[in-house]
Short mmCIF file of C-alpha atoms and ligand atoms in Angstrom, two decimals:
data_model
loop_
_atom_site.label_atom_id
_atom_site.label_comp_id
_atom_site.label_asym_id
_atom_site.label_seq_id
_atom_site.Cartn_x
_atom_site.Cartn_y
_atom_site.Cartn_z
CA MET A 5 7.00 -8.97 21.48
CA ASP A 6 7.77 -12.26 23.32
CA GLY A 7 9.31 -10.24 26.14
CA GLU A 8 11.95 -8.64 23.90
CA PRO A 9 12.10 -4.86 23.35
CA ASP A 10 10.40 -3.80 20.12
CA LEU A 11 11.67 -0.32 19.29
CA TYR A 12 14.81 -0.28 17.15
CA ILE A 13 16.64 3.04 17.30
CA GLY A 14 20.24 3.69 16.31
CA GLY A 15 20.95 -0.03 16.09
CA VAL A 16 19.68 -0.77 19.62
CA TRP A 17 16.51 -2.61 20.60
CA ARG A 18 14.83 -0.78 23.41
CA ARG A 19 11.59 -0.28 25.29
CA ALA A 20 9.40 2.79 25.21
CA SER A 21 10.79 5.67 27.24
CA ASP A 22 7.64 5.72 29.38
CA GLY A 23 7.42 1.89 29.56
CA GLY A 24 4.21 1.92 27.51
CA THR A 25 2.96 -1.19 25.75
CA ARG A 26 0.00 -2.11 23.55
CA ASP A 27 -2.00 -5.35 23.35
CA ILE A 28 -2.24 -6.60 19.80
CA ALA A 29 -5.51 -8.43 19.21
CA ASN A 30 -6.08 -11.42 16.96
CA PRO A 31 -9.21 -10.38 15.04
CA ALA A 32 -10.21 -14.01 14.44
CA ASP A 33 -11.09 -14.59 18.09
CA GLY A 34 -10.36 -11.41 20.04
CA SER A 35 -7.47 -13.01 21.92
CA ILE A 36 -4.24 -11.12 22.63
CA ALA A 37 -1.73 -12.17 19.98
CA ALA A 38 1.16 -10.19 21.46
CA VAL A 39 2.11 -7.28 23.68
CA VAL A 40 4.45 -4.76 22.06
CA ASP A 41 6.33 -1.71 23.23
CA GLU A 42 4.63 1.49 22.14
CA ALA A 43 6.82 4.48 21.34
CA THR A 44 6.37 7.96 22.77
CA PRO A 45 6.89 11.11 20.67
CA ASP A 46 10.33 11.41 22.31
CA ASP A 47 11.19 7.92 21.08
CA ALA A 48 10.04 8.89 17.59
CA ARG A 49 12.22 12.02 17.73
CA ASP A 50 15.14 9.84 18.81
CA ALA A 51 14.51 7.60 15.81
CA VAL A 52 14.50 10.55 13.42
CA ALA A 53 17.71 11.86 15.02
CA ALA A 54 19.35 8.43 14.66
CA ALA A 55 18.40 8.29 10.98
CA ARG A 56 19.68 11.84 10.50
CA THR A 57 23.02 11.02 12.11
CA ALA A 58 23.38 7.83 10.08
CA PHE A 59 22.68 9.71 6.88
CA ASP A 60 24.86 12.70 7.64
CA ASP A 61 27.90 10.65 8.60
CA GLY A 62 27.91 9.59 4.96
CA ALA A 63 29.04 5.98 5.39
CA TRP A 64 25.82 4.36 4.22
CA ARG A 65 25.25 6.54 1.22
CA ALA A 66 28.90 6.03 0.22
CA THR A 67 28.51 2.24 0.37
CA PRO A 68 29.10 0.89 -3.15
CA VAL A 69 25.91 0.11 -5.00
CA ALA A 70 26.97 -3.52 -5.43
CA GLU A 71 27.16 -3.90 -1.65
CA ARG A 72 23.74 -2.35 -1.18
CA ALA A 73 22.35 -4.68 -3.84
CA ALA A 74 23.93 -7.69 -2.12
CA LEU A 75 22.31 -6.59 1.14
CA LEU A 76 18.88 -6.48 -0.52
CA ASP A 77 19.45 -10.00 -1.82
CA ARG A 78 20.47 -11.20 1.65
CA ILE A 79 17.26 -9.73 3.05
CA ALA A 80 15.29 -11.59 0.37
CA ASP A 81 17.03 -14.84 1.38
CA LEU A 82 16.15 -14.30 5.05
CA LEU A 83 12.54 -13.51 4.17
CA GLN A 84 12.27 -16.86 2.45
CA ARG A 85 14.03 -18.64 5.31
CA ASP A 86 11.50 -17.21 7.78
CA LYS A 87 8.51 -17.22 5.44
CA GLU A 88 6.28 -19.47 7.56
CA ALA A 89 6.94 -17.54 10.77
CA LEU A 90 6.36 -14.18 9.11
CA ALA A 91 3.19 -15.39 7.39
CA GLY A 92 1.88 -16.71 10.69
CA LEU A 93 2.46 -13.35 12.38
CA GLU A 94 0.72 -11.52 9.54
CA THR A 95 -2.29 -13.80 9.79
CA ARG A 96 -2.60 -13.53 13.56
CA ASP A 97 -2.30 -9.76 13.31
CA THR A 98 -4.49 -8.92 10.29
CA GLY A 99 -6.84 -11.91 10.20
CA LYS A 100 -6.07 -12.67 6.55
CA THR A 101 -5.70 -16.31 5.57
CA LEU A 102 -2.35 -18.00 5.83
CA ALA A 103 -2.44 -18.61 2.07
CA GLU A 104 -2.71 -14.84 1.50
CA SER A 105 0.04 -14.13 4.02
CA ARG A 106 2.37 -16.59 2.29
CA ILE A 107 1.73 -14.83 -1.01
CA ASP A 108 2.48 -11.52 0.72
CA ILE A 109 5.87 -12.78 1.95
CA ASP A 110 6.72 -14.06 -1.53
CA ASP A 111 5.75 -10.67 -2.95
CA VAL A 112 7.86 -8.88 -0.34
CA THR A 113 10.78 -11.10 -1.34
CA SER A 114 10.24 -10.23 -5.03
CA VAL A 115 10.36 -6.54 -4.21
CA PHE A 116 13.77 -6.94 -2.58
CA ARG A 117 15.05 -9.07 -5.47
CA TYR A 118 13.75 -6.54 -7.99
CA TYR A 119 15.44 -3.56 -6.35
CA ALA A 120 18.63 -5.59 -5.78
CA GLU A 121 18.88 -5.74 -9.57
CA LEU A 122 17.61 -2.28 -10.35
CA VAL A 123 19.92 -0.28 -8.07
CA GLY A 124 22.88 -1.47 -10.13
CA VAL A 125 21.40 -0.06 -13.32
CA SER A 126 22.62 3.50 -13.66
CA SER A 127 20.10 6.11 -14.76
CA ASP A 128 22.78 8.85 -14.90
CA ARG A 129 23.04 10.63 -18.25
CA LEU A 130 25.27 13.04 -20.12
CA VAL A 131 23.86 16.27 -21.49
CA ASP A 132 25.29 18.00 -24.56
CA VAL A 133 25.60 21.70 -23.61
CA GLY A 134 27.19 22.69 -26.93
CA ASP A 135 30.70 23.15 -25.51
CA PRO A 136 33.09 20.20 -25.91
CA ALA A 137 35.07 21.37 -22.87
CA VAL A 138 32.06 20.89 -20.61
CA ILE A 139 31.01 17.55 -19.21
CA SER A 140 27.45 17.92 -18.03
CA ARG A 141 26.12 14.97 -16.02
CA ILE A 142 22.81 14.19 -14.42
CA VAL A 143 23.29 11.89 -11.43
CA ARG A 144 20.98 10.53 -8.79
CA GLU A 145 21.75 10.60 -5.09
CA PRO A 146 19.85 9.36 -2.04
CA ILE A 147 17.17 11.81 -0.94
CA GLY A 148 18.17 11.51 2.72
CA VAL A 149 16.18 10.67 5.83
CA CYS A 150 12.86 9.00 5.02
CA VAL A 151 9.83 8.44 7.21
CA LEU A 152 7.92 5.37 6.08
CA ILE A 153 4.35 5.02 7.33
CA ALA A 154 2.33 1.92 6.45
CA PRO A 155 -1.32 0.85 6.88
CA TRP A 156 -2.74 -2.27 8.51
CA ASN A 157 -4.19 -4.17 5.56
CA TYR A 158 -0.88 -5.29 3.99
CA PRO A 159 1.53 -4.41 6.81
CA LEU A 160 4.76 -5.97 5.60
CA LEU A 161 4.01 -5.75 1.91
CA GLN A 162 3.36 -2.01 2.02
CA MET A 163 6.40 -1.43 4.21
CA SER A 164 8.61 -3.42 1.82
CA TRP A 165 7.60 -1.20 -1.12
CA LYS A 166 9.25 1.60 0.86
CA VAL A 167 12.16 -0.05 2.69
CA ALA A 168 13.62 -1.88 -0.33
CA PRO A 169 14.00 1.15 -2.64
CA ALA A 170 15.00 3.40 0.28
CA LEU A 171 17.83 1.04 1.26
CA GLY A 172 18.81 0.51 -2.36
CA ALA A 173 19.01 4.25 -2.94
CA GLY A 174 21.26 4.75 0.10
CA CYS A 175 18.73 6.50 2.34
CA THR A 176 18.25 6.14 6.07
CA MET A 177 14.79 5.76 7.51
CA VAL A 178 12.29 5.52 10.32
CA ALA A 179 9.58 2.92 9.74
CA LYS A 180 6.21 3.16 11.46
CA PRO A 181 3.75 0.34 10.92
CA SER A 182 0.10 0.70 11.89
CA GLU A 183 -0.49 0.49 15.63
CA VAL A 184 -2.96 -2.33 14.90
CA THR A 185 -0.57 -4.58 12.96
CA PRO A 186 3.10 -4.11 13.93
CA LEU A 187 4.12 -7.76 14.43
CA SER A 188 5.50 -8.67 11.01
CA THR A 189 7.40 -5.38 10.75
CA ILE A 190 9.09 -5.98 14.11
CA ALA A 191 10.16 -9.48 13.01
CA PHE A 192 11.29 -8.09 9.64
CA THR A 193 13.43 -5.44 11.35
CA HIS A 194 15.24 -8.25 13.18
CA LEU A 195 15.97 -9.74 9.75
CA LEU A 196 17.33 -6.42 8.51
CA GLU A 197 19.69 -6.33 11.47
CA GLU A 198 20.75 -9.92 10.83
CA ALA A 199 21.33 -9.15 7.14
CA GLY A 200 23.79 -6.43 8.16
CA VAL A 201 21.92 -3.16 7.80
CA PRO A 202 24.21 -0.71 9.65
CA PRO A 203 23.02 0.89 12.93
CA GLY A 204 20.81 3.93 12.43
CA VAL A 205 20.04 3.18 8.78
CA VAL A 206 16.69 1.57 9.59
CA ASN A 207 14.89 2.61 12.76
CA LEU A 208 11.54 1.26 13.92
CA VAL A 209 8.91 2.81 16.11
CA GLN A 210 5.41 1.57 16.59
CA GLY A 211 2.53 3.35 18.19
CA SER A 212 -0.49 5.36 17.27
CA GLY A 213 -0.17 7.67 14.30
CA ALA A 214 -2.09 10.35 16.16
CA THR A 215 0.52 10.30 18.94
CA LEU A 216 3.70 9.85 16.89
CA GLY A 217 2.69 11.57 13.66
CA ASP A 218 3.94 15.07 14.40
CA ALA A 219 7.23 13.87 15.89
CA LEU A 220 7.87 12.00 12.64
CA THR A 221 6.66 14.55 10.14
CA ASP A 222 6.63 18.04 11.66
CA THR A 223 10.40 18.44 11.47
CA ASP A 224 13.15 19.78 9.24
CA ASP A 225 15.20 16.66 9.90
CA VAL A 226 13.23 14.52 7.45
CA ASP A 227 13.75 14.76 3.69
CA PHE A 228 11.01 12.49 2.41
CA ILE A 229 7.80 11.06 3.81
CA SER A 230 6.32 8.01 2.11
CA PHE A 231 2.85 7.38 3.45
CA THR A 232 0.28 4.74 2.61
CA GLY A 233 -3.09 5.00 4.26
CA GLY A 234 -6.38 6.83 4.20
CA LEU A 235 -7.25 10.10 2.49
CA ALA A 236 -7.78 12.13 5.67
CA THR A 237 -4.40 11.13 7.11
CA GLY A 238 -2.72 11.70 3.74
CA LYS A 239 -4.09 15.25 3.56
CA ARG A 240 -2.88 15.98 7.05
CA ILE A 241 0.61 14.62 6.44
CA SER A 242 0.86 16.54 3.15
CA ALA A 243 -0.07 19.77 4.93
CA VAL A 244 2.46 19.22 7.71
CA ALA A 245 5.16 18.30 5.17
CA ALA A 246 4.44 21.42 3.13
CA GLU A 247 5.31 23.60 6.14
CA HIS A 248 8.83 22.17 5.97
CA VAL A 249 8.96 21.89 2.17
CA THR A 250 9.48 18.17 2.76
CA LYS A 251 8.67 15.98 -0.19
CA ALA A 252 5.73 13.72 0.67
CA ALA A 253 4.37 10.89 -1.47
CA VAL A 254 0.95 9.76 -0.32
CA GLU A 255 -0.61 6.50 -1.51
CA LEU A 256 -4.25 6.63 -0.53
CA GLY A 257 -7.52 4.82 -0.92
CA GLY A 258 -9.64 3.82 -3.85
CA LYS A 259 -13.23 3.28 -4.92
CA ASN A 260 -12.44 1.04 -7.77
CA PRO A 261 -14.82 0.27 -10.65
CA HIS A 262 -15.01 -3.16 -12.23
CA ILE A 263 -16.78 -2.68 -15.56
CA VAL A 264 -18.40 -5.73 -17.15
CA PHE A 265 -19.73 -5.55 -20.72
CA ALA A 266 -22.34 -8.03 -21.92
CA ASP A 267 -19.82 -9.74 -24.21
CA ALA A 268 -17.34 -10.46 -21.39
CA GLU A 269 -16.31 -14.06 -20.79
CA TRP A 270 -18.83 -15.14 -18.16
CA GLU A 271 -17.10 -17.54 -15.79
CA SER A 272 -13.90 -15.54 -15.29
CA SER A 273 -15.92 -12.34 -14.94
CA VAL A 274 -18.15 -13.71 -12.19
CA ASP A 275 -15.14 -15.21 -10.44
CA GLN A 276 -12.95 -12.13 -10.61
CA VAL A 277 -15.69 -9.69 -9.62
CA LEU A 278 -16.20 -11.92 -6.56
CA THR A 279 -12.48 -12.21 -5.77
CA GLY A 280 -11.81 -8.57 -6.61
CA VAL A 281 -14.09 -7.34 -3.88
CA PHE A 282 -14.23 -10.07 -1.24
CA LEU A 283 -10.57 -11.12 -1.00
CA HIS A 284 -9.23 -10.19 2.46
CA SER A 285 -12.84 -9.26 3.29
CA GLY A 286 -12.61 -6.19 1.08
CA GLN A 287 -9.75 -4.63 3.04
CA VAL A 288 -7.74 -3.97 -0.09
CA CYS A 289 -7.03 -0.49 -1.44
CA SER A 290 -7.58 -1.73 -4.99
CA ALA A 291 -10.66 -3.83 -4.20
CA GLY A 292 -13.20 -3.74 -7.00
CA THR A 293 -15.98 -2.42 -4.83
CA ARG A 294 -18.07 -0.91 -7.63
CA LEU A 295 -19.52 -3.40 -10.09
CA ILE A 296 -20.57 -1.47 -13.19
CA VAL A 297 -22.40 -3.97 -15.35
CA GLU A 298 -24.23 -3.75 -18.67
CA GLU A 299 -27.99 -3.65 -18.12
CA SER A 300 -28.74 -6.54 -20.48
CA ILE A 301 -26.86 -9.06 -18.28
CA ALA A 302 -27.09 -7.29 -14.92
CA ASP A 303 -29.81 -9.39 -13.25
CA ASP A 304 -28.20 -12.73 -14.12
CA PHE A 305 -24.69 -11.48 -13.41
CA VAL A 306 -25.49 -10.10 -9.97
CA ALA A 307 -27.37 -13.29 -9.09
CA ALA A 308 -24.36 -15.38 -10.12
CA VAL A 309 -21.93 -13.30 -8.03
CA ALA A 310 -24.31 -13.36 -5.06
CA ALA A 311 -24.70 -17.14 -5.25
CA ARG A 312 -20.94 -17.54 -5.03
CA ALA A 313 -20.59 -14.86 -2.31
CA GLU A 314 -22.93 -16.88 -0.12
CA LYS A 315 -20.62 -19.88 -0.36
CA ILE A 316 -17.45 -18.06 0.76
CA ARG A 317 -16.05 -19.93 3.75
CA MET A 318 -15.16 -17.52 6.52
CA GLY A 319 -12.97 -18.49 9.42
CA ASP A 320 -9.75 -18.12 11.33
CA GLY A 321 -7.01 -17.40 8.81
CA MET A 322 -4.84 -20.12 10.38
CA ASP A 323 -7.44 -22.74 9.37
CA PRO A 324 -6.60 -23.97 5.84
CA ALA A 325 -10.33 -24.40 5.17
CA SER A 326 -10.96 -20.64 5.51
CA GLU A 327 -11.29 -18.71 2.27
CA THR A 328 -11.41 -15.33 3.96
CA GLY A 329 -10.85 -14.05 7.46
CA PRO A 330 -12.36 -11.40 9.73
CA LEU A 331 -12.19 -7.64 9.52
CA VAL A 332 -9.10 -6.27 11.22
CA SER A 333 -10.84 -5.11 14.41
CA GLU A 334 -14.18 -4.62 16.14
CA GLN A 335 -13.78 -0.91 15.56
CA HIS A 336 -13.38 -1.43 11.83
CA ARG A 337 -16.37 -3.81 11.71
CA ALA A 338 -18.47 -1.10 13.34
CA LYS A 339 -17.46 1.27 10.53
CA VAL A 340 -18.44 -1.30 7.89
CA GLU A 341 -21.76 -1.92 9.62
CA ALA A 342 -22.46 1.79 9.64
CA TYR A 343 -21.90 1.85 5.87
CA VAL A 344 -24.36 -0.99 5.40
CA GLN A 345 -26.98 0.95 7.35
CA LEU A 346 -26.18 4.00 5.25
CA GLY A 347 -26.63 1.99 2.03
CA LEU A 348 -30.04 0.79 3.20
CA SER A 349 -31.10 4.30 4.15
CA GLU A 350 -29.94 5.60 0.77
CA GLY A 351 -32.24 3.13 -0.98
CA ALA A 352 -29.76 0.55 -2.21
CA VAL A 353 -31.26 -2.94 -2.53
CA LEU A 354 -29.60 -5.55 -0.34
CA VAL A 355 -29.03 -8.71 -2.39
CA THR A 356 -27.04 -10.72 0.13
CA GLY A 357 -25.11 -10.29 3.39
CA GLY A 358 -25.66 -7.15 5.41
CA ALA A 359 -25.07 -8.94 8.71
CA ARG A 360 -22.59 -10.72 10.91
CA PRO A 361 -22.36 -14.48 10.26
CA ASP A 362 -24.56 -16.51 12.60
CA ASP A 363 -22.02 -19.37 12.92
CA PRO A 364 -21.27 -19.57 16.70
CA ALA A 365 -17.67 -20.57 15.87
CA LEU A 366 -17.12 -17.07 14.47
CA ALA A 367 -18.82 -15.18 17.29
CA LYS A 368 -15.63 -13.99 18.98
CA GLY A 369 -14.04 -12.64 15.81
CA SER A 370 -14.86 -9.47 13.89
CA PHE A 371 -16.35 -11.28 10.91
CA TYR A 372 -18.82 -9.76 8.47
CA LEU A 373 -20.70 -11.42 5.63
CA PRO A 374 -19.94 -10.61 1.99
CA THR A 375 -22.54 -8.00 1.14
CA ILE A 376 -23.98 -6.90 -2.20
CA PHE A 377 -26.12 -3.84 -2.83
CA ASP A 378 -27.91 -3.60 -6.19
CA ARG A 379 -29.64 -0.59 -7.75
CA CYS A 380 -27.00 1.83 -6.57
CA ASP A 381 -26.29 5.16 -8.17
CA ARG A 382 -23.58 7.76 -8.18
CA THR A 383 -25.35 10.02 -5.67
CA MET A 384 -25.02 7.46 -2.88
CA ARG A 385 -22.24 7.82 -0.36
CA ILE A 386 -21.89 4.04 -0.33
CA VAL A 387 -20.88 4.29 -4.00
CA GLN A 388 -18.48 7.18 -3.50
CA GLU A 389 -16.78 6.52 -0.14
CA GLU A 390 -14.26 3.83 0.64
CA THR A 391 -15.97 1.39 3.03
CA PHE A 392 -12.89 -0.86 3.21
CA GLY A 393 -15.08 -3.86 3.91
CA PRO A 394 -16.80 -6.71 2.05
CA ILE A 395 -19.36 -4.50 0.32
CA LEU A 396 -20.04 -4.57 -3.42
CA THR A 397 -22.27 -1.91 -4.95
CA VAL A 398 -23.89 -2.47 -8.35
CA GLU A 399 -24.51 0.22 -10.96
CA ARG A 400 -25.86 -0.50 -14.44
CA PHE A 401 -25.05 1.05 -17.80
CA THR A 402 -26.43 0.85 -21.30
CA ASP A 403 -23.55 2.02 -23.51
CA GLU A 404 -19.78 2.44 -23.52
CA ALA A 405 -19.81 6.19 -22.88
CA GLU A 406 -21.96 5.69 -19.80
CA ALA A 407 -19.67 2.91 -18.54
CA ILE A 408 -16.64 5.21 -18.85
CA ALA A 409 -18.45 8.11 -17.19
CA LEU A 410 -19.45 5.91 -14.25
CA GLY A 411 -15.96 4.43 -14.01
CA ASN A 412 -14.47 7.89 -13.75
CA ASP A 413 -17.13 9.24 -11.42
CA THR A 414 -15.04 9.05 -8.27
CA GLU A 415 -12.70 11.40 -6.49
CA TYR A 416 -10.27 8.48 -6.29
CA GLY A 417 -8.39 6.89 -9.17
CA LEU A 418 -6.39 3.96 -7.90
CA ALA A 419 -7.43 0.95 -9.98
CA ALA A 420 -10.12 -0.28 -12.35
CA GLY A 421 -11.09 -3.41 -14.25
CA VAL A 422 -12.67 -3.73 -17.70
CA ARG A 423 -14.13 -6.96 -19.06
CA THR A 424 -15.06 -7.35 -22.71
CA SER A 425 -14.26 -9.74 -25.54
CA ASP A 426 -13.93 -6.81 -27.98
CA PRO A 427 -10.22 -5.80 -27.98
CA ALA A 428 -10.85 -2.42 -29.65
CA ARG A 429 -13.43 -1.48 -27.07
CA GLY A 430 -11.20 -2.78 -24.32
CA GLU A 431 -8.39 -0.49 -25.44
CA ARG A 432 -10.72 2.53 -25.75
CA VAL A 433 -12.14 2.08 -22.27
CA VAL A 434 -8.80 1.29 -20.64
CA ARG A 435 -7.32 4.49 -22.05
CA ALA A 436 -10.33 6.59 -21.07
CA LEU A 437 -10.30 5.53 -17.41
CA ARG A 438 -8.50 7.90 -15.04
CA HIS A 439 -6.98 5.29 -12.74
CA GLY A 440 -3.37 4.36 -11.91
CA THR A 441 -3.76 0.66 -12.78
CA VAL A 442 -6.32 -0.72 -15.21
CA TRP A 443 -6.79 -4.44 -15.74
CA LEU A 444 -8.34 -5.69 -18.95
CA ASN A 445 -10.03 -9.08 -18.49
CA ASP A 446 -8.17 -9.61 -15.24
CA PHE A 447 -8.25 -8.04 -11.79
CA GLY A 448 -6.01 -7.39 -8.81
CA TYR A 449 -2.60 -8.41 -10.13
CA TYR A 450 0.55 -6.35 -9.81
CA THR A 451 4.27 -6.90 -10.15
CA ALA A 452 7.33 -5.35 -8.55
CA ALA A 453 8.60 -4.01 -11.89
CA ALA A 454 5.43 -2.03 -12.70
CA GLU A 455 4.59 1.29 -11.05
CA TRP A 456 1.72 1.37 -8.56
CA GLY A 457 -0.15 4.50 -7.50
CA GLY A 458 -3.22 6.58 -8.06
CA PHE A 459 -4.76 9.38 -10.03
CA GLY A 460 -6.90 11.98 -8.27
CA LYS A 461 -7.27 11.60 -4.52
CA SER A 462 -5.74 8.13 -4.58
CA GLY A 463 -2.40 9.81 -4.12
CA ASN A 464 0.46 11.61 -5.73
CA GLY A 465 3.38 9.24 -5.82
CA ARG A 466 4.32 5.94 -7.38
CA GLU A 467 5.73 2.87 -5.71
CA LEU A 468 7.43 -0.12 -7.37
CA GLY A 469 9.14 -0.05 -10.73
CA PRO A 470 11.89 2.42 -11.58
CA THR A 471 9.75 5.35 -10.40
CA GLY A 472 9.45 3.68 -7.00
CA LEU A 473 13.24 3.93 -6.70
CA ALA A 474 13.40 7.44 -8.14
CA GLU A 475 11.12 8.66 -5.32
CA TYR A 476 14.04 8.03 -2.96
CA GLN A 477 16.57 9.91 -5.05
CA GLU A 478 17.51 13.50 -5.59
CA ILE A 479 18.64 14.61 -9.02
CA LYS A 480 21.90 16.48 -9.24
CA HIS A 481 23.29 18.24 -12.30
CA ILE A 482 27.11 18.32 -12.34
CA TRP A 483 28.62 20.85 -14.77
CA HIS A 484 32.34 20.20 -15.17
CA ASN A 485 34.42 22.54 -17.32
CA THR A 486 37.62 20.76 -18.31
CA ALA A 487 39.10 23.98 -19.82
CA PRO A 488 38.16 26.78 -17.39
CA LYS A 489 38.18 30.36 -18.69
CA PRO A 490 36.73 33.71 -17.52
CA ALA A 491 33.02 34.28 -18.09
CA GLY A 492 33.86 37.62 -19.77
CA TRP A 493 30.61 39.35 -18.78
CA PHE A 494 32.01 42.14 -16.64
CA THR A 495 34.79 44.00 -18.38
CA GLY A 496 36.18 46.20 -15.54
P1 NAP B 517 -4.71 5.41 8.16
O1 NAP B 517 -5.63 5.43 9.32
O2 NAP B 517 -4.62 6.61 7.32
O3 NAP B 517 -3.30 5.01 8.75
C1 NAP B 517 -2.20 4.75 7.93
C2 NAP B 517 -0.94 4.91 8.74
O4 NAP B 517 -0.82 6.29 9.12
C3 NAP B 517 -0.95 4.13 10.03
O5 NAP B 517 0.35 3.68 10.32
C4 NAP B 517 -1.39 5.18 11.02
O6 NAP B 517 -1.02 4.88 12.33
C5 NAP B 517 -0.65 6.38 10.52
N1 NAP B 517 -1.15 7.67 10.97
C6 NAP B 517 -2.38 7.99 11.43
N2 NAP B 517 -2.44 9.31 11.73
C7 NAP B 517 -1.21 9.83 11.46
C8 NAP B 517 -0.64 11.13 11.56
N3 NAP B 517 -1.34 12.18 12.00
N4 NAP B 517 0.65 11.29 11.20
C9 NAP B 517 1.38 10.26 10.76
N5 NAP B 517 0.88 8.98 10.63
C10 NAP B 517 -0.40 8.78 10.98
O7 NAP B 517 -5.05 4.21 7.17
P2 NAP B 517 -5.36 2.71 7.55
O8 NAP B 517 -6.75 2.64 8.09
O9 NAP B 517 -4.25 2.14 8.38
O10 NAP B 517 -5.27 2.01 6.14
C11 NAP B 517 -6.32 1.89 5.27
C12 NAP B 517 -6.19 2.90 4.16
O11 NAP B 517 -4.97 2.68 3.45
C13 NAP B 517 -7.28 2.75 3.12
O12 NAP B 517 -7.74 4.01 2.74
C14 NAP B 517 -6.56 2.07 1.97
O13 NAP B 517 -7.17 2.27 0.72
C15 NAP B 517 -5.22 2.70 2.06
N6 NAP B 517 -4.23 1.90 1.34
C16 NAP B 517 -3.73 2.39 0.17
C17 NAP B 517 -2.82 1.64 -0.56
C18 NAP B 517 -2.25 2.14 -1.85
O14 NAP B 517 -1.38 1.48 -2.42
N7 NAP B 517 -2.68 3.28 -2.38
C19 NAP B 517 -2.41 0.40 -0.07
C20 NAP B 517 -2.94 -0.07 1.13
C21 NAP B 517 -3.85 0.70 1.83
P3 NAP B 517 -2.06 4.13 13.29
O15 NAP B 517 -2.52 2.91 12.61
O16 NAP B 517 -1.24 3.87 14.46
O17 NAP B 517 -3.17 5.11 13.52
#
C-alpha cells in the first residue's frame, strides 16, 4: 500500500515472494483505491512458522499480564489517534459510510480497552480434592499459535475481536483479512508494531482465501483457528482443522428474524426494521432480513417501511450526505441481483427496489436499491438463504406460537429481534428463540463485554466477553502434593 511492503512476517515488512500484487477497488466508483502485496502459500507458511517460533520461544507468553494489558491500552490509544485515517481506509475499501466507519473504529478501540481490563482478572480457581496436603489449581494458559481469518463486511472490527483477546491471552498469530478489504488491517498492523508488539507475535498475510487457506489451516503448527465468514468456508475450515485436531471456532452467517407484534411501539419499530436490514446495504451478518409481522398490522407496517426505504440516500461513503453506500463489489452485486430474480420466480411480491438506482452519479459504483419482498413463506430460498444484500422478506403470523415457529425456522441462529409492548410475551418469545443474540424492542446493538456468536449453523464459538478471551486459552489442572507419599497400590 502506498509503495510500502504489506506482508508482515516475523517482525519484517516484506513483499510477496513471487512479487504478486492485487488492485483494491473502491466500490463507490470502481476506481483503484490501492495496490497491495498478495501473499503466496509459501509466504503464509512463513507467517505460521514465525508465529510458531515466537510462541515456542516462550518470551511473549511469559510477559506479565500487566504488560500485556498495557500494550492493549497503547493500541487503543493509537487507534484513536489514527481514527480518521483508519475510518477513511475502511470506507474506501468497503463502501460503508464514513459515519459507520468511525463507529467501527470506536468499537475496535472499546474491544482493546475491554480486554486490557479483563486479562488482569484471574479466572484461576482452587479445587478441594479432599486432601489438605494437595493444592489443586485450575489455571488458564495461552492456547498457542492462532490463525485469524476475517470477512470483508467489518474488516477491522471482526479482526479486532480476535487480535485483542489473542494478544491479551499471550498467543501468537497470523491474521488474514479478506482479499477484498485488507487496507485497514494493514494500517492497523503498523499500529501494533508501533505499540510494541514483539516480532513474530502478530503476522499479517493478505491474499485470496482459496489460495492461502490450506497453508494457514492444513498444518499441525496451528493450535487454534478463529474464522468469521460464510457457511461454506466455515464448513471447509472445520473439516481441515479436524484432520489435525486443531480447535476451530467458526462465526458464520445469519438469516435473522425481526418479529413485530401488533402492540409494538410503531415509530421505533418501523425505524429499526428499516435500519436493521438496510444499514451497510444489508451486508451485516446480524441484519434483520426477515420481517415477521402480525397479520393485523402487516399491510400498513410494510407500507411504512417501504416509504422510508425509498427515501434512503445512497452515495459514496465519503460524502456526509450519504446514508448508505454501495455493495462491496460488482461480483457481490451480481449475487444479490440473482437473489432478487430468484425471489420473483418463487412468487414473492416486490414492494419496492429490485433494481440498480437510476441516478447517473451512482452508475460507476456497485449500488443496489433497498428491496422489499412481501408475501414470502418459509419454502422460499430467498427466506432461508443469506443474500447479504439490501433485501427484506416479509412473512406474516397470526399468533405467538406461529411467530416463534417462523423465527426459529432457519438453519442459522445468529440474532433476532422481538417487538411488543407486553413484557411477559416479550420474555416468552425471547427465551423461545434459538438465536445467539436476541433484542427486545431494539435491534443491532452489541457491546464488547457481552458474548457474540450463533446457534445452529451460525457457528460454534463465541467472541467478545469473557468467553471471547477463554477461546484463546487452554485450561490446565495443576495437582500439587505438599506432603508426597507412596500411592500404596502395588505391594511388591
Ligand atoms: P467468506 O467468503 O467465507 O470469507 C471469509 C474469509 O475466509 C475471507 O478472509 C476469505 O478470504 C477467507 N477464506 C475463503 N476461503 C478460505 C479457505 N478455503 N481457507 C481459509 N480462508 C478462506 O465470507 P465473506 O464473504 O468474506 O463474508 C461474509 C460472510 O461472513 C457472511 O456469511 C456473514 O454473515 C459472515 N459474517 C459473520 C459474522 C459473525 O459474527 N457471525 C460477522 C461478519 C460476517 P477471501 O476474502 O480472500 O476469499
